[in-house]
């Protein structure tokens, strides 16, 4: 069987190897997302990576988030990529193509960054980091507590930016202006919205670099997809990355139910930290309010026919009903009534999802194995991603579903026990896919193990 063919490392070797991966990808001030494919810092990767680092060295974990926060735009946005100097030629689109430092007054002049954002998992990471540090000695504890005080206002500004500039419907469903912002780059969630993006004849030419670095181009997005990705960047350049003009002009504007759920969760975590650390009551109240609005908005997207949450294409004025992992967003943040939540949980456990008879492990696949859009080897079109597995497991524990969280952790460890720390895995065979030695995979494995 597929399982018998897989090597399974014992826990202590797996942990040692995970630590080695994080060490190997560490440039000193940041851990690159992956050794070759992604030689920079990605925003939500940095959040998960800091959780893994906290198990090894709390000071280093704090430094990771400090590096990201140092790249925060003056308006509050945390950029989706912080570019390392050395890696600039290795990855496309790099800082020249984004040109944020030349085109936007809000962008930092150094380090250079991209001009979009990613899901706000950072407060979740800070909360977890503090928890881990408090299990250590007084120095770890003081380091983490000092960091919470230092980072809280910046994280608050980041959340406020999302609430103020990314809620075009005014109901709490936060929008992305690029599939990259969702963190699920080529998910079939975005296919219909991308179909409405028409790259102009004046799209400046470019050369992809990612294809040289994966064994099989079929695991990566297609060229037609890349043209659209780059066209959206071009549109943003033309309005100087002004947040409201971007929302007004982008040919891609989609209410992202998964990002909104992460936001709602992160707002609550940040509010909890704010209460504990005596941050301004008005700001704590604002966070609670955004969390509530987010949860309500997520619940309101649920398709009465399937029970799954949906994204909202604001340009087309249409719901997006593709069966992807985002359909389970309400399980992350709550907000459903009991009956609806029970239905969604049984869908999750059922044969179209985690209970699919062909799956090697029961982590949530990125796309339903029962859907026509399912491609088991292709990126966000079917593979299981350890990092989203961690997020669901953590949320289940927070929601009080201890047994479900524990099952999730065991299944995640089983998937990752080959020690390859792949970016994503074939859900039917467990074959490691995409980049190997991916930092956030190593990080979540460390957290699962410790
Ligand atoms: C790209 C770094 C990033 C993740 C995203 C993932 C992928 C980058 O890698 O996107 O160039 O395709 O989709 O979520 O942050 O790990």
Coordinates of C-alpha atoms and ligand atoms in Angstrom, one line a residue:
X1 CA 0.0 0.0 0.0
X2 CA 1.0 3.6 -0.3
X3 CA 1.4 3.8 3.4
X4 CA 3.8 0.8 3.6
X5 CA 6.0 2.4 1.0
X6 CA 6.5 5.5 3.1
X7 CA 9.3 5.9 5.5
X8 CA 8.1 7.0 9.0
X9 CA 10.7 8.7 11.2
X10 CA 10.4 8.3 15.0
X11 CA 9.4 11.6 16.8
X12 CA 12.8 12.5 18.1
X13 CA 14.4 12.3 14.6
X14 CA 11.5 14.1 13.1
X15 CA 11.9 17.0 15.6
X16 CA 15.6 17.1 15.1
X17 CA 15.2 17.2 11.4
X18 CA 12.5 20.0 11.6
X19 CA 14.9 22.1 13.7
X20 CA 17.6 21.5 11.2
X21 CA 15.3 22.7 8.4
X22 CA 14.5 25.9 10.2
X23 CA 18.2 26.5 11.0
X24 CA 19.2 25.8 7.4
X25 CA 16.7 28.3 6.0
X26 CA 17.7 31.0 8.5
X27 CA 19.5 34.0 7.0
X28 CA 20.0 35.5 10.5
X29 CA 17.1 37.9 10.6
X30 CA 14.6 35.9 8.7
X31 CA 13.9 32.3 7.9
X32 CA 13.1 32.0 4.1
X33 CA 9.8 30.3 3.3
X34 CA 11.8 27.5 1.5
X35 CA 15.4 27.0 0.5
X36 CA 15.2 27.7 -3.2
X37 CA 11.7 28.2 -4.5
X38 CA 10.9 31.0 -1.9
X39 CA 14.1 32.8 -0.9
X40 CA 12.3 35.6 1.0
X41 CA 10.0 36.1 4.0
X42 CA 6.2 35.5 3.4
X43 CA 3.9 37.2 5.8
X44 CA 1.7 34.3 7.0
X45 CA 4.6 31.9 6.7
X46 CA 6.5 34.1 9.2
X47 CA 3.7 33.8 11.7
X48 CA 3.8 30.0 11.6
X49 CA 7.6 29.9 11.5
X50 CA 7.8 31.9 14.6
X51 CA 5.7 29.3 16.4
X52 CA 8.2 26.6 15.4
X53 CA 11.1 28.8 16.3
X54 CA 9.6 29.4 19.8
X55 CA 10.2 25.8 20.6
X56 CA 13.9 26.2 19.8
X57 CA 14.7 29.8 20.9
X58 CA 12.2 32.3 22.0
X59 CA 14.5 35.3 21.2
X60 CA 14.9 34.0 17.7
X61 CA 11.1 33.6 17.3
X62 CA 10.5 37.2 18.4
X63 CA 13.2 38.4 16.0
X64 CA 11.3 36.7 13.1
X65 CA 8.2 38.7 13.8
X66 CA 10.2 41.8 14.5
X67 CA 11.6 41.5 11.0
X68 CA 8.1 41.3 9.5
X69 CA 6.8 44.1 11.6
X70 CA 9.7 46.3 10.6
X71 CA 8.4 46.0 7.0
X72 CA 4.9 47.2 8.0
X73 CA 3.5 49.9 5.7
X74 CA 2.8 53.3 7.3
X75 CA -0.9 52.8 6.8
X76 CA -0.8 49.5 8.7
X77 CA -0.6 46.8 6.0
X78 CA 1.7 43.9 6.6
X79 CA 3.1 43.1 3.2
X80 CA 2.9 39.6 1.8
X81 CA 6.6 39.4 1.0
X82 CA 9.6 41.0 2.6
X83 CA 12.5 40.6 0.2
X84 CA 15.9 39.5 1.2
X85 CA 18.7 41.2 -0.7
X86 CA 20.5 38.0 -1.8
X87 CA 17.4 36.3 -3.0
X88 CA 16.1 39.1 -5.2
X89 CA 17.1 37.5 -8.5
X90 CA 15.9 34.1 -7.7
X91 CA 12.2 34.8 -7.4
X92 CA 9.7 36.4 -9.7
X93 CA 8.0 38.9 -9.3
X94 CA 10.8 40.5 -7.2
X95 CA 11.1 44.0 -5.8
X96 CA 11.7 45.7 -9.2
X97 CA 8.5 44.3 -10.7
X98 CA 6.5 45.4 -7.6
X99 CA 8.2 48.8 -7.4
X100 CA 6.4 49.6 -4.2
X101 CA 9.2 51.8 -2.8
X102 CA 9.0 54.0 -5.9
X103 CA 5.3 54.1 -6.4
X104 CA 3.8 54.3 -2.8
X105 CA 4.6 56.6 0.0
X106 CA 3.3 54.1 2.5
X107 CA 5.8 51.4 1.5
X108 CA 9.1 51.1 3.4
X109 CA 12.3 52.1 1.5
X110 CA 14.0 49.2 3.1
X111 CA 13.5 46.4 3.4
X112 CA 11.7 46.2 0.1
X113 CA 8.3 44.5 0.0
X114 CA 5.5 43.4 -2.3
X115 CA 2.3 45.5 -2.4
X116 CA -0.4 43.2 -1.2
X117 CA -1.1 41.3 2.0
X118 CA -1.8 37.7 3.3
X119 CA -4.1 36.2 5.9
X120 CA -3.6 37.8 9.3
X121 CA -2.4 34.8 11.3
X122 CA 0.1 36.9 13.2
X123 CA -1.8 37.6 16.5
X124 CA -2.5 33.8 16.6
X125 CA 1.2 33.2 16.4
X126 CA 2.0 35.8 19.1
X127 CA -0.5 34.2 21.4
X128 CA 1.0 30.8 20.8
X129 CA 4.5 32.0 21.2
X130 CA 3.6 33.5 24.6
X131 CA 2.1 30.3 25.7
X132 CA 5.3 28.3 24.7
X133 CA 7.6 30.9 26.3
X134 CA 5.7 30.7 29.5
X135 CA 6.5 27.0 29.8
X136 CA 10.2 28.0 29.7
X137 CA 12.3 29.9 32.2
X138 CA 12.0 33.6 33.4
X139 CA 14.1 34.9 30.5
X140 CA 11.9 33.3 27.8
X141 CA 8.9 34.6 29.6
X142 CA 10.2 38.2 29.9
X143 CA 11.3 38.1 26.3
X144 CA 7.9 37.1 25.1
X145 CA 5.9 39.5 27.4
X146 CA 8.1 42.4 26.3
X147 CA 7.4 41.4 22.7
X148 CA 3.7 41.3 23.2
X149 CA 3.8 44.9 24.6
X150 CA 6.0 46.1 21.7
X151 CA 4.1 44.4 18.9
X152 CA 0.5 44.9 20.1
X153 CA 0.0 48.4 18.7
X154 CA 1.5 47.3 15.4
X155 CA -0.8 44.3 15.2
X156 CA -3.7 46.5 16.1
X157 CA -2.8 48.9 13.3
X158 CA -2.7 45.9 10.9
X159 CA -6.1 44.7 11.9
X160 CA -7.5 48.2 11.7
X161 CA -6.1 48.5 8.2
X162 CA -8.0 45.4 7.1
X163 CA -11.2 46.5 8.8
X164 CA -11.0 50.0 7.3
X165 CA -9.8 49.3 3.8
X166 CA -10.9 45.7 2.9
X167 CA -14.6 45.6 3.8
X168 CA -16.1 46.9 0.5
X169 CA -19.5 45.4 1.3
X170 CA -19.5 47.1 4.8
X171 CA -20.7 43.8 6.4
X172 CA -17.4 42.4 7.7
X173 CA -16.6 40.1 4.8
X174 CA -13.0 41.1 4.0
X175 CA -11.9 41.2 0.4
X176 CA -8.8 40.2 -1.4
X177 CA -7.6 42.0 -4.6
X178 CA -5.4 39.2 -5.7
X179 CA -5.5 35.4 -5.2
X180 CA -2.0 35.6 -3.7
X181 CA -3.5 37.6 -0.8
X182 CA -5.6 34.5 0.1
X183 CA -2.5 32.5 0.6
X184 CA -4.2 29.8 -1.6
X185 CA -2.8 31.1 -4.9
X186 CA -4.3 28.9 -7.6
X187 CA -7.2 27.5 -5.6
X188 CA -10.2 26.7 -7.8
X189 CA -12.0 29.2 -5.5
X190 CA -10.5 31.9 -7.7
X191 CA -11.0 30.4 -11.2
X192 CA -14.2 32.2 -12.0
X193 CA -13.0 35.6 -10.7
X194 CA -9.7 35.2 -12.6
X195 CA -11.7 34.4 -15.7
X196 CA -12.9 38.0 -15.5
X197 CA -9.4 39.4 -15.4
X198 CA -8.3 40.3 -18.9
X199 CA -4.5 40.9 -19.1
X200 CA -3.9 44.1 -21.2
X201 CA -1.8 44.0 -24.3
X202 CA 0.6 46.3 -22.5
X203 CA 1.4 43.8 -19.8
X204 CA 5.2 44.1 -19.5
X205 CA 7.0 40.9 -20.5
X206 CA 8.4 38.6 -17.8
X207 CA 10.1 35.4 -17.2
X208 CA 8.9 32.9 -14.5
X209 CA 11.5 31.4 -12.2
X210 CA 9.4 28.9 -10.2
X211 CA 9.2 26.3 -13.0
X212 CA 13.0 25.6 -12.9
X213 CA 12.7 24.7 -9.2
X214 CA 10.0 22.1 -9.0
X215 CA 10.3 18.6 -10.5
X216 CA 7.0 18.8 -12.4
X217 CA 5.5 22.0 -13.8
X218 CA 2.1 20.4 -13.4
X219 CA 2.4 21.0 -9.6
X220 CA 2.5 24.8 -10.2
X221 CA 0.1 27.4 -11.7
X222 CA -0.1 27.6 -15.5
X223 CA 1.3 30.4 -17.7
X224 CA -2.2 31.7 -18.3
X225 CA -2.7 32.0 -14.6
X226 CA 0.5 33.8 -14.2
X227 CA -0.4 36.4 -16.9
X228 CA -3.5 37.2 -14.8
X229 CA -1.5 37.4 -11.6
X230 CA 0.9 39.8 -13.2
X231 CA -1.8 41.9 -14.7
X232 CA -3.3 42.5 -11.3
X233 CA 0.0 43.7 -10.1
X234 CA 0.2 46.1 -13.1
X235 CA -3.2 47.5 -12.2
X236 CA -2.1 48.2 -8.6
X237 CA 1.1 49.8 -9.8
X238 CA -1.0 52.2 -11.9
X239 CA -2.8 53.5 -8.8
X240 CA 0.4 53.7 -6.7
X241 CA -0.8 51.0 -4.3
X242 CA -3.3 53.4 -2.7
X243 CA -5.4 51.0 -0.7
X244 CA -8.8 52.5 -1.6
X245 CA -8.0 53.0 -5.2
X246 CA -6.8 49.5 -5.5
X247 CA -10.1 48.2 -4.2
X248 CA -11.9 50.6 -6.5
X249 CA -10.0 49.6 -9.6
X250 CA -8.8 46.0 -9.3
X251 CA -10.4 43.7 -11.8
X252 CA -10.3 41.1 -9.0
X253 CA -12.2 41.8 -5.8
X254 CA -13.4 38.8 -3.9
X255 CA -14.8 38.5 -0.3
X256 CA -12.5 35.8 1.1
X257 CA -14.3 33.8 3.7
X258 CA -11.2 31.9 4.9
X259 CA -9.2 35.1 5.4
X260 CA -12.2 36.7 7.2
X261 CA -12.4 33.7 9.6
X262 CA -8.7 33.9 10.3
X263 CA -9.2 37.7 10.9
X264 CA -12.1 37.1 13.3
X265 CA -10.1 34.5 15.3
X266 CA -7.0 36.7 15.4
X267 CA -9.0 39.7 16.5
X268 CA -10.2 37.7 19.5
X269 CA -6.7 36.5 20.3
X270 CA -5.4 40.1 20.1
X271 CA -8.2 41.4 22.2
X272 CA -7.4 38.7 24.9
X273 CA -3.8 39.8 24.9
X274 CA -4.9 43.5 25.0
X275 CA -7.0 42.8 28.1
X276 CA -4.2 41.0 29.8
X277 CA -1.6 43.6 29.0
X278 CA -3.7 46.6 29.7
X279 CA -4.0 48.0 26.2
X280 CA -6.5 50.8 25.5
X281 CA -10.0 49.6 26.2
X282 CA -11.4 51.4 23.1
X283 CA -9.0 49.4 20.9
X284 CA -9.8 46.1 22.7
X285 CA -13.5 46.9 22.1
X286 CA -12.9 47.6 18.4
X287 CA -11.2 44.2 18.1
X288 CA -14.1 42.4 19.7
X289 CA -16.4 44.2 17.3
X290 CA -14.4 43.3 14.2
X291 CA -14.3 39.7 15.5
X292 CA -18.1 39.6 15.9
X293 CA -18.7 41.2 12.5
X294 CA -16.2 38.8 10.9
X295 CA -18.0 35.8 12.4
X296 CA -21.4 37.0 11.4
X297 CA -20.2 37.7 7.8
X298 CA -18.6 34.2 7.6
X299 CA -21.8 32.6 8.8
X300 CA -23.9 34.6 6.3
X301 CA -22.0 33.1 3.3
X302 CA -23.1 29.6 4.0
X303 CA -24.8 27.9 1.1
X304 CA -28.1 26.6 2.3
X305 CA -27.9 23.7 -0.2
X306 CA -24.4 22.4 0.8
X307 CA -23.8 23.9 4.3
X308 CA -20.4 25.1 3.1
X309 CA -19.2 28.7 3.4
X310 CA -18.6 30.6 0.2
X311 CA -16.5 33.4 -1.2
X312 CA -18.2 36.4 -2.7
X313 CA -17.1 37.7 -6.1
X314 CA -17.8 41.4 -5.7
X315 CA -17.1 42.3 -9.3
X316 CA -19.5 39.7 -10.7
X317 CA -21.9 40.0 -7.9
X318 CA -22.0 36.3 -7.4
X319 CA -21.3 33.6 -4.8
X320 CA -18.4 31.2 -5.4
X321 CA -19.6 27.7 -4.5
X322 CA -16.5 25.6 -5.4
X323 CA -15.9 22.9 -2.8
X324 CA -12.6 23.9 -1.2
X325 CA -11.1 23.9 2.3
X326 CA -12.5 27.5 2.6
X327 CA -16.0 26.0 2.9
X328 CA -15.1 25.1 6.5
X329 CA -14.1 28.6 7.5
X330 CA -17.0 28.8 10.1
X331 CA -15.4 26.0 12.0
X332 CA -12.3 28.2 12.5
X333 CA -14.1 31.2 13.9
X334 CA -17.5 30.0 15.0
X335 CA -20.7 31.9 14.4
X336 CA -23.0 29.2 13.1
X337 CA -26.0 28.0 15.0
X338 CA -25.7 24.5 16.5
X339 CA -27.6 22.7 13.8
X340 CA -25.6 24.3 11.0
X341 CA -22.4 23.6 12.8
X342 CA -23.2 20.0 13.3
X343 CA -24.1 19.7 9.6
X344 CA -20.8 21.2 8.6
X345 CA -18.8 18.9 10.9
X346 CA -20.5 15.9 9.5
X347 CA -19.7 17.1 6.0
X348 CA -16.1 17.5 7.1
X349 CA -16.0 14.0 8.4
X350 CA -18.0 12.6 5.4
X351 CA -16.9 10.8 2.2
X352 CA -16.5 13.9 0.1
X353 CA -13.9 15.3 2.5
X354 CA -11.8 13.9 5.4
X355 CA -13.7 10.6 5.3
X356 CA -13.0 10.0 1.7
X357 CA -12.0 6.3 1.4
X358 CA -8.9 7.0 -0.7
X359 CA -7.2 9.4 1.6
X360 CA -4.0 8.4 3.4
X361 CA -4.6 10.8 6.3
X362 CA -7.7 12.7 7.3
X363 CA -6.3 16.3 7.1
X364 CA -8.6 18.6 5.2
X365 CA -7.6 18.5 1.5
X366 CA -7.4 21.9 -0.2
X367 CA -10.1 20.8 -2.6
X368 CA -12.7 18.1 -2.2
X369 CA -11.6 14.8 -3.6
X370 CA -15.1 14.3 -4.8
X371 CA -15.1 17.6 -6.9
X372 CA -14.4 17.9 -10.6
X373 CA -11.8 20.5 -9.8
X374 CA -9.8 18.1 -7.7
X375 CA -6.2 17.7 -8.9
X376 CA -4.3 15.7 -6.3
X377 CA -0.8 16.9 -7.3
X378 CA -1.5 20.5 -8.1
X379 CA -0.8 23.0 -5.4
X380 CA -4.1 24.4 -3.9
X381 CA -6.3 22.2 -6.2
X382 CA -6.3 19.1 -4.1
X383 CA -3.1 18.4 -2.0
X384 CA -3.1 18.5 1.8
X385 CA -1.1 21.3 3.3
X386 CA 0.3 20.6 6.8
X387 CA 0.0 24.3 7.6
X388 CA -3.7 24.6 7.1
X389 CA -4.0 21.3 9.0
X390 CA -2.2 23.0 11.9
X391 CA -4.6 26.0 11.8
X392 CA -7.7 23.8 11.9
X393 CA -6.3 21.7 14.7
X394 CA -5.4 24.8 16.7
X395 CA -8.8 26.3 16.2
X396 CA -10.5 23.1 17.1
X397 CA -8.6 23.1 20.4
X398 CA -9.5 26.7 21.1
X399 CA -13.1 25.9 20.4
X400 CA -13.0 23.2 23.0
X401 CA -13.0 20.2 20.7
X402 CA -10.1 18.5 22.3
X403 CA -10.6 15.1 20.8
X404 CA -11.0 16.4 17.3
X405 CA -7.9 18.6 17.8
X406 CA -5.8 15.6 19.0
X407 CA -6.9 13.4 16.1
X408 CA -5.9 16.2 13.7
X409 CA -2.5 16.5 15.3
X410 CA -1.9 12.7 15.1
X411 CA -3.0 12.7 11.4
X412 CA -0.8 15.7 10.6
X413 CA 2.2 14.0 12.2
X414 CA 1.5 10.9 10.3
X415 CA 1.4 12.8 7.0
X416 CA 4.7 14.5 7.8
X417 CA 6.5 11.6 9.3
X418 CA 8.4 11.0 6.1
X419 CA 10.6 13.9 7.2
X420 CA 10.5 15.7 3.8
X421 CA 8.7 18.7 5.2
X422 CA 7.0 19.2 1.9
X423 CA 5.1 22.3 1.0
X424 CA 2.1 20.0 0.3
X425 CA 1.3 16.3 0.0
X426 CA -0.6 14.1 -2.4
X427 CA -3.7 13.3 -0.3
X428 CA -4.2 9.8 -1.7
X429 CA -0.6 8.5 -1.5
X430 CA 1.2 10.9 0.9
X431 CA 3.8 11.7 -1.8
X432 CA 5.7 14.9 -0.8
X433 CA 5.0 17.7 -3.4
X434 CA 6.1 21.2 -4.2
X435 CA 9.1 22.5 -2.3
X436 CA 10.8 20.2 0.2
X437 CA 12.3 21.5 3.5
X438 CA 9.5 24.1 3.5
X439 CA 9.9 26.2 6.7
X440 CA 6.3 26.4 7.8
X441 CA 5.9 22.7 7.5
X442 CA 8.9 22.1 9.7
X443 CA 7.5 24.7 12.2
X444 CA 4.0 23.2 12.5
X445 CA 5.5 19.7 12.9
X446 CA 7.6 21.0 15.8
X447 CA 4.6 22.5 17.4
X448 CA 2.7 19.2 17.0
X449 CA 5.5 17.3 18.6
X450 CA 6.2 19.6 21.5
Ligands
LIG1 C1 4.1 31.7 -4.8 C2 5.3 30.8 0.7 C3 4.0 31.0 -0.1 C4 2.8 30.9 0.8 C5 1.5 30.8 -0.1 C6 1.7 29.7 -1.1 C7 2.9 30.0 -2.0 C8 4.0 31.8 -3.3 O1 4.1 30.0 -1.1 O2 2.8 31.2 -2.7 O3 5.0 32.3 -5.3 O4 3.4 30.9 -5.4 O5 0.5 29.7 -1.9 O6 0.4 30.6 0.8 O7 2.7 31.9 1.7 O8 5.3 29.6 1.4

